[in-house]
Amino acid sequence: MLISEKNNSVFHKFLFLEIMLSREIRQFIAVVESKSINSASQRLNISQPSVSKTLQNLEYELGVQLFERSIRGVNLTPEGEILYEHALKLLEEEGKALVEIKRLKEIKNRNQITIGAGHAWSTVLLPKILAEYQRNNNHVFINIKYGSVTTLRDKLIKDEITLILGAEPNYQKIQKPVRYRGLLPLSQIVYAHKSHPIFKSEKPVKDLTKYQWISWGNETYDNNGVKEFCIRNQIQNPVYALETTSIYLGIQLTVQGEYILRLPSMMKKILQSHEIYPVKVEPLISYTTGVLFKESTLTNRSVAHLYENIVSSAEQLRDSDL
């Protein structure tokens, strides 16, 4: 007789509780695969009465008969078939969980550095810095958190992030022992694809807000620079067509459509490779970009080494044409 809908619900409830009863589930599977309690007990190196007791307990807890017993061995009942199907899934999930736990344990046992960074750093400087750093420090696990100084600052204070790379912070909001070291002068620049009508405009400033912009979201950039630019030039605030944190998507949209893009001057060369160029207007805002850190973290040799690499790479870029 098949399990009723009500019993099936209770049945599944017990099934997921059984994840904590790995010993019983394994014995049940062994009996199914051996088709014999005696063979299963030998395979598991457990006494036959013990295996029989385990099966009786399972049947009692579930309120159903799992096996049909005969002199030839045991066969699954329909209820037993259901338990066997889900038991295999439970063991599979258990295996996946153990792999994940092992991976996490390995990561925790390694020296870990967590870096917070935005578009410019992630795209222009970090790839080269991290590749060179890990050639000689492959014991260090690097974790990248995407965002701005504003959104990541609290994580640095709580030691959830080791270093933040980004725009000069509001010093009134910086709490000791956090420090900021400015490394590069930057500007927020307005960009468009070379085919964009804005490049044919006689008054590009006035025409900027006629076109749709791509927003990176407040978590990436402070929008005050755009607002101040519009106030200075007595134009309306831009209309944003969409919001994304994906620099790749933003670039591809700008190539395919008539969008206006705003990104740091540091990214000028990368954008030029996609035929995206600065619009001939003043920068939205100028500032410095650098590294936010706690002095105490620099006592860690791995962190100090990475910090020195970041400073050195930024200085080299500063001495070149941004």
One Martini backbone bead per residue (centre of mass of N, CA, C, O) as a GRO file, in nm:
protein
  322
    1MET     BB    1   0.096   0.035   0.023
    2LEU     BB    2   0.068   0.358  -0.011
    3ILE     BB    3   0.133   0.663   0.087
    4SER     BB    4  -0.015   0.908   0.219
    5GLU     BB    5  -0.024   1.246   0.217
    6LYS     BB    6   0.007   1.277   0.521
    7ASN     BB    7   0.238   1.073   0.561
    8ASN     BB    8   0.432   1.209   0.361
    9SER     BB    9   0.480   1.464   0.529
   10VAL     BB   10   0.596   1.319   0.776
   11PHE     BB   11   0.812   1.166   0.626
   12HIS     BB   12   0.980   1.419   0.537
   13LYS     BB   13   1.037   1.522   0.816
   14PHE     BB   14   1.207   1.275   0.903
   15LEU     BB   15   1.417   1.277   0.681
   16PHE     BB   16   1.558   1.554   0.766
   17LEU     BB   17   1.633   1.448   1.051
   18GLU     BB   18   1.830   1.213   0.949
   19ILE     BB   19   2.093   1.379   0.905
   20MET     BB   20   2.168   1.316   1.220
   21LEU     BB   21   2.149   0.982   1.132
   22SER     BB   22   2.387   0.839   0.974
   23ARG     BB   23   2.403   0.550   1.082
   24GLU     BB   24   2.114   0.455   1.000
   25ILE     BB   25   2.128   0.525   0.699
   26ARG     BB   26   2.371   0.346   0.628
   27GLN     BB   27   2.242   0.080   0.712
   28PHE     BB   28   2.003   0.091   0.524
   29ILE     BB   29   2.163   0.100   0.258
   30ALA     BB   30   2.320  -0.163   0.300
   31VAL     BB   31   2.071  -0.347   0.298
   32VAL     BB   32   1.967  -0.276   0.020
   33GLU     BB   33   2.233  -0.351  -0.140
   34SER     BB   34   2.250  -0.652  -0.008
   35LYS     BB   35   1.963  -0.793   0.057
   36SER     BB   36   2.092  -0.823   0.360
   37ILE     BB   37   2.152  -0.823   0.692
   38ASN     BB   38   2.400  -1.004   0.709
   39SER     BB   39   2.570  -0.869   0.484
   40ALA     BB   40   2.563  -0.583   0.608
   41SER     BB   41   2.704  -0.652   0.877
   42GLN     BB   42   2.970  -0.743   0.745
   43ARG     BB   43   3.029  -0.481   0.588
   44LEU     BB   44   3.010  -0.301   0.872
   45ASN     BB   45   3.099  -0.454   1.129
   46ILE     BB   46   2.815  -0.557   1.248
   47SER     BB   47   2.580  -0.679   1.417
   48GLN     BB   48   2.284  -0.815   1.334
   49PRO     BB   49   2.106  -0.712   1.573
   50SER     BB   50   2.181  -0.412   1.535
   51VAL     BB   51   2.061  -0.376   1.252
   52SER     BB   52   1.775  -0.469   1.318
   53LYS     BB   53   1.724  -0.244   1.527
   54THR     BB   54   1.753  -0.007   1.335
   55LEU     BB   55   1.514  -0.080   1.150
   56GLN     BB   56   1.297  -0.080   1.369
   57ASN     BB   57   1.332   0.219   1.447
   58LEU     BB   58   1.261   0.339   1.174
   59GLU     BB   59   0.976   0.214   1.150
   60TYR     BB   60   0.869   0.343   1.408
   61GLU     BB   61   0.917   0.645   1.344
   62LEU     BB   62   0.752   0.627   1.056
   63GLY     BB   63   0.510   0.408   1.053
   64VAL     BB   64   0.657   0.189   0.865
   65GLN     BB   65   0.729  -0.044   0.621
   66LEU     BB   66   1.045  -0.116   0.453
   67PHE     BB   67   1.035  -0.438   0.460
   68GLU     BB   68   1.044  -0.754   0.300
   69ARG     BB   69   1.059  -1.063   0.449
   70SER     BB   70   1.277  -1.345   0.379
   71ILE     BB   71   1.474  -1.620   0.317
   72ARG     BB   72   1.625  -1.444   0.080
   73GLY     BB   73   1.555  -1.166   0.234
   74VAL     BB   74   1.525  -0.824   0.124
   75ASN     BB   75   1.260  -0.588   0.040
   76LEU     BB   76   1.122  -0.315  -0.076
   77THR     BB   77   0.897  -0.102  -0.012
   78PRO     BB   78   0.747   0.178  -0.115
   79GLU     BB   79   0.850   0.329   0.137
   80GLY     BB   80   1.145   0.236   0.108
   81GLU     BB   81   1.197   0.369  -0.165
   82ILE     BB   82   1.170   0.658  -0.065
   83LEU     BB   83   1.391   0.650   0.148
   84TYR     BB   84   1.622   0.570  -0.040
   85GLU     BB   85   1.616   0.813  -0.227
   86HIS     BB   86   1.665   1.026   0.008
   87ALA     BB   87   1.917   0.904   0.134
   88LEU     BB   88   2.105   0.953  -0.107
   89LYS     BB   89   2.072   1.262  -0.100
   90LEU     BB   90   2.181   1.304   0.184
   91LEU     BB   91   2.465   1.189   0.129
   92GLU     BB   92   2.532   1.389  -0.092
   93GLU     BB   93   2.502   1.644   0.085
   94GLU     BB   94   2.708   1.561   0.294
   95GLY     BB   95   2.947   1.558   0.100
   96LYS     BB   96   2.929   1.857   0.019
   97ALA     BB   97   2.959   1.973   0.303
   98LEU     BB   98   3.242   1.855   0.361
   99VAL     BB   99   3.384   2.003   0.131
  100GLU     BB  100   3.315   2.293   0.226
  101ILE     BB  101   3.441   2.271   0.506
  102LYS     BB  102   3.726   2.206   0.410
  103ARG     BB  103   3.766   2.464   0.243
  104LEU     BB  104   3.722   2.666   0.478
  105LYS     BB  105   3.948   2.556   0.657
  106GLU     BB  106   4.179   2.616   0.458
  107ILE     BB  107   4.134   2.920   0.447
  108LYS     BB  108   4.165   2.976   0.756
  109ASN     BB  109   4.463   2.854   0.761
  110ARG     BB  110   4.512   3.081   0.597
  111ASN     BB  111   4.620   3.372   0.485
  112GLN     BB  112   4.400   3.656   0.505
  113ILE     BB  113   4.288   3.905   0.259
  114THR     BB  114   4.075   4.193   0.261
  115ILE     BB  115   3.944   4.377  -0.020
  116GLY     BB  116   3.837   4.703  -0.093
  117ALA     BB  117   3.676   4.793  -0.413
  118GLY     BB  118   3.650   4.951  -0.718
  119HIS     BB  119   3.668   5.007  -1.043
  120ALA     BB  120   3.953   5.125  -1.084
  121TRP     BB  121   4.118   4.925  -0.917
  122SER     BB  122   4.001   4.653  -1.032
  123THR     BB  123   4.087   4.726  -1.339
  124VAL     BB  124   4.387   4.859  -1.328
  125LEU     BB  125   4.567   4.752  -1.063
  126LEU     BB  126   4.501   4.476  -0.917
  127PRO     BB  127   4.574   4.252  -1.117
  128LYS     BB  128   4.884   4.304  -1.108
  129ILE     BB  129   4.934   4.312  -0.805
  130LEU     BB  130   4.822   4.024  -0.732
  131ALA     BB  131   4.987   3.851  -0.925
  132GLU     BB  132   5.266   3.933  -0.811
  133TYR     BB  133   5.217   3.871  -0.511
  134GLN     BB  134   5.134   3.552  -0.546
  135ARG     BB  135   5.405   3.442  -0.646
  136ASN     BB  136   5.530   3.496  -0.332
  137ASN     BB  137   5.211   3.448  -0.188
  138ASN     BB  138   5.042   3.155  -0.203
  139HIS     BB  139   4.942   3.149   0.113
  140VAL     BB  140   4.750   3.379   0.027
  141PHE     BB  141   4.421   3.484   0.072
  142ILE     BB  142   4.208   3.660  -0.156
  143ASN     BB  143   3.950   3.903  -0.080
  144ILE     BB  144   3.691   4.062  -0.269
  145LYS     BB  145   3.526   4.376  -0.212
  146TYR     BB  146   3.265   4.550  -0.343
  147GLY     BB  147   3.311   4.915  -0.330
  148SER     BB  148   3.307   5.182  -0.121
  149VAL     BB  149   3.415   5.364   0.134
  150THR     BB  150   3.136   5.421   0.256
  151THR     BB  151   3.036   5.107   0.258
  152LEU     BB  152   3.323   4.979   0.396
  153ARG     BB  153   3.424   5.120   0.656
  154ASP     BB  154   3.287   4.951   0.886
  155LYS     BB  155   3.442   4.686   0.815
  156LEU     BB  156   3.718   4.795   0.894
  157ILE     BB  157   3.657   4.859   1.192
  158LYS     BB  158   3.562   4.539   1.233
  159ASP     BB  159   3.776   4.356   1.067
  160GLU     BB  160   3.645   4.257   0.775
  161ILE     BB  161   3.867   4.450   0.658
  162THR     BB  162   4.193   4.540   0.564
  163LEU     BB  163   4.150   4.702   0.284
  164ILE     BB  164   4.094   5.023   0.117
  165LEU     BB  165   4.015   5.118  -0.222
  166GLY     BB  166   3.980   5.478  -0.276
  167ALA     BB  167   3.828   5.746  -0.210
  168GLU     BB  168   3.832   6.016  -0.044
  169PRO     BB  169   3.732   6.068   0.261
  170ASN     BB  170   3.543   6.167   0.522
  171TYR     BB  171   3.704   6.283   0.796
  172GLN     BB  172   3.459   6.301   0.997
  173LYS     BB  173   3.416   5.967   0.960
  174ILE     BB  174   3.688   5.907   1.079
  175GLN     BB  175   3.818   5.652   1.284
  176LYS     BB  176   3.996   5.556   1.518
  177PRO     BB  177   4.272   5.381   1.366
  178VAL     BB  178   4.208   5.510   1.097
  179ARG     BB  179   4.366   5.545   0.774
  180TYR     BB  180   4.482   5.776   0.510
  181ARG     BB  181   4.633   5.729   0.176
  182GLY     BB  182   4.725   5.920  -0.069
  183LEU     BB  183   4.808   5.849  -0.433
  184LEU     BB  184   4.585   5.979  -0.641
  185PRO     BB  185   4.482   6.182  -0.888
  186LEU     BB  186   4.132   6.248  -0.960
  187SER     BB  187   3.854   6.207  -1.194
  188GLN     BB  188   3.532   6.261  -1.294
  189ILE     BB  189   3.419   6.135  -1.606
  190VAL     BB  190   3.272   6.188  -1.915
  191TYR     BB  191   3.134   5.936  -2.131
  192ALA     BB  192   3.151   5.810  -2.482
  193HIS     BB  193   3.090   5.703  -2.772
  194LYS     BB  194   3.209   5.800  -3.080
  195SER     BB  195   2.896   5.787  -3.202
  196HIS     BB  196   2.795   6.001  -3.034
  197PRO     BB  197   2.616   6.302  -3.056
  198ILE     BB  198   2.780   6.473  -2.844
  199PHE     BB  199   3.034   6.519  -3.047
  200LYS     BB  200   2.841   6.731  -3.230
  201SER     BB  201   2.815   6.931  -3.017
  202GLU     BB  202   2.831   7.276  -2.926
  203LYS     BB  203   2.679   7.200  -2.628
  204PRO     BB  204   2.754   6.953  -2.426
  205VAL     BB  205   2.658   7.041  -2.149
  206LYS     BB  206   2.354   7.096  -2.226
  207ASP     BB  207   2.322   6.791  -2.363
  208LEU     BB  208   2.379   6.568  -2.153
  209THR     BB  209   2.067   6.542  -2.029
  210LYS     BB  210   1.935   6.415  -2.298
  211TYR     BB  211   2.072   6.163  -2.198
  212GLN     BB  212   2.131   5.855  -2.093
  213TRP     BB  213   2.236   5.707  -1.796
  214ILE     BB  214   2.474   5.531  -1.601
  215SER     BB  215   2.444   5.359  -1.300
  216TRP     BB  216   2.634   5.249  -1.001
  217GLY     BB  217   2.541   5.345  -0.747
  218ASN     BB  218   2.578   5.431  -0.411
  219GLU     BB  219   2.790   5.197  -0.345
  220THR     BB  220   3.010   5.329  -0.544
  221TYR     BB  221   2.894   5.630  -0.570
  222ASP     BB  222   2.885   5.957  -0.524
  223ASN     BB  223   2.636   6.193  -0.643
  224ASN     BB  224   2.742   6.483  -0.578
  225GLY     BB  225   2.912   6.546  -0.831
  226VAL     BB  226   2.671   6.564  -1.026
  227LYS     BB  227   2.504   6.778  -0.882
  228GLU     BB  228   2.722   7.001  -0.884
  229PHE     BB  229   2.755   7.016  -1.189
  230CYS     BB  230   2.460   7.100  -1.252
  231ILE     BB  231   2.463   7.359  -1.087
  232ARG     BB  232   2.703   7.504  -1.223
  233ASN     BB  233   2.553   7.459  -1.528
  234GLN     BB  234   2.244   7.479  -1.526
  235ILE     BB  235   2.129   7.176  -1.508
  236GLN     BB  236   1.987   6.894  -1.517
  237ASN     BB  237   1.942   6.608  -1.400
  238PRO     BB  238   1.996   6.304  -1.478
  239VAL     BB  239   1.888   6.022  -1.662
  240TYR     BB  240   1.845   5.695  -1.562
  241ALA     BB  241   1.828   5.384  -1.722
  242LEU     BB  242   2.039   5.228  -1.529
  243GLU     BB  243   2.166   4.974  -1.294
  244THR     BB  244   2.514   4.888  -1.213
  245THR     BB  245   2.821   4.693  -1.114
  246SER     BB  246   2.905   4.631  -1.410
  247ILE     BB  247   3.157   4.724  -1.613
  248TYR     BB  248   3.107   4.553  -1.862
  249LEU     BB  249   2.813   4.633  -1.911
  250GLY     BB  250   2.857   4.938  -1.930
  251ILE     BB  251   3.042   4.929  -2.179
  252GLN     BB  252   2.853   4.772  -2.375
  253LEU     BB  253   2.623   4.979  -2.368
  254THR     BB  254   2.793   5.219  -2.476
  255VAL     BB  255   2.854   5.084  -2.749
  256GLN     BB  256   2.542   5.019  -2.834
  257GLY     BB  257   2.458   5.300  -2.707
  258GLU     BB  258   2.325   5.629  -2.595
  259TYR     BB  259   2.535   5.664  -2.348
  260ILE     BB  260   2.628   5.782  -2.030
  261LEU     BB  261   2.948   5.791  -1.867
  262ARG     BB  262   3.098   5.746  -1.534
  263LEU     BB  263   3.452   5.778  -1.468
  264PRO     BB  264   3.761   5.750  -1.400
  265SER     BB  265   4.059   5.863  -1.533
  266MET     BB  266   4.215   5.587  -1.498
  267MET     BB  267   4.017   5.453  -1.741
  268LYS     BB  268   4.080   5.575  -2.022
  269LYS     BB  269   4.245   5.353  -2.175
  270ILE     BB  270   4.038   5.126  -2.156
  271LEU     BB  271   3.807   5.279  -2.302
  272GLN     BB  272   3.957   5.330  -2.572
  273SER     BB  273   3.953   5.022  -2.656
  274HIS     BB  274   3.617   5.085  -2.693
  275GLU     BB  275   3.565   5.375  -2.807
  276ILE     BB  276   3.581   5.550  -2.538
  277TYR     BB  277   3.526   5.898  -2.458
  278PRO     BB  278   3.571   6.203  -2.359
  279VAL     BB  279   3.388   6.462  -2.282
  280LYS     BB  280   3.395   6.815  -2.349
  281VAL     BB  281   3.417   6.852  -2.017
  282GLU     BB  282   3.420   6.896  -1.712
  283PRO     BB  283   3.469   6.764  -1.435
  284LEU     BB  284   3.271   6.662  -1.187
  285ILE     BB  285   3.521   6.558  -1.001
  286SER     BB  286   3.787   6.603  -0.763
  287TYR     BB  287   4.045   6.375  -0.632
  288THR     BB  288   4.152   6.122  -0.423
  289THR     BB  289   4.328   5.812  -0.419
  290GLY     BB  290   4.349   5.518  -0.192
  291VAL     BB  291   4.429   5.403   0.140
  292LEU     BB  292   4.258   5.214   0.386
  293PHE     BB  293   4.365   5.175   0.737
  294LYS     BB  294   4.533   4.991   0.987
  295GLU     BB  295   4.819   4.989   1.159
  296SER     BB  296   4.796   4.704   1.289
  297THR     BB  297   4.791   4.542   1.011
  298LEU     BB  298   5.102   4.612   0.934
  299THR     BB  299   5.229   4.386   1.125
  300ASN     BB  300   5.161   4.216   0.895
  301ARG     BB  301   5.359   4.100   0.652
  302SER     BB  302   5.156   4.045   0.424
  303VAL     BB  303   5.018   4.322   0.434
  304ALA     BB  304   5.269   4.503   0.408
  305HIS     BB  305   5.353   4.398   0.130
  306LEU     BB  306   5.094   4.477  -0.020
  307TYR     BB  307   5.098   4.776   0.049
  308GLU     BB  308   5.365   4.837  -0.096
  309ASN     BB  309   5.265   4.751  -0.379
  310ILE     BB  310   5.041   4.959  -0.401
  311VAL     BB  311   5.208   5.215  -0.371
  312SER     BB  312   5.408   5.162  -0.603
  313SER     BB  313   5.196   5.139  -0.835
  314ALA     BB  314   5.071   5.421  -0.794
  315GLU     BB  315   5.330   5.585  -0.842
  316GLN     BB  316   5.377   5.490  -1.133
  317LEU     BB  317   5.106   5.600  -1.242
  318ARG     BB  318   5.145   5.895  -1.156
  319ASP     BB  319   5.409   5.932  -1.343
  320SER     BB  320   5.217   5.891  -1.549
  321ASP     BB  321   4.953   5.887  -1.773
  322LEU     BB  322   4.619   5.910  -1.669
   0.00000   0.00000   0.00000
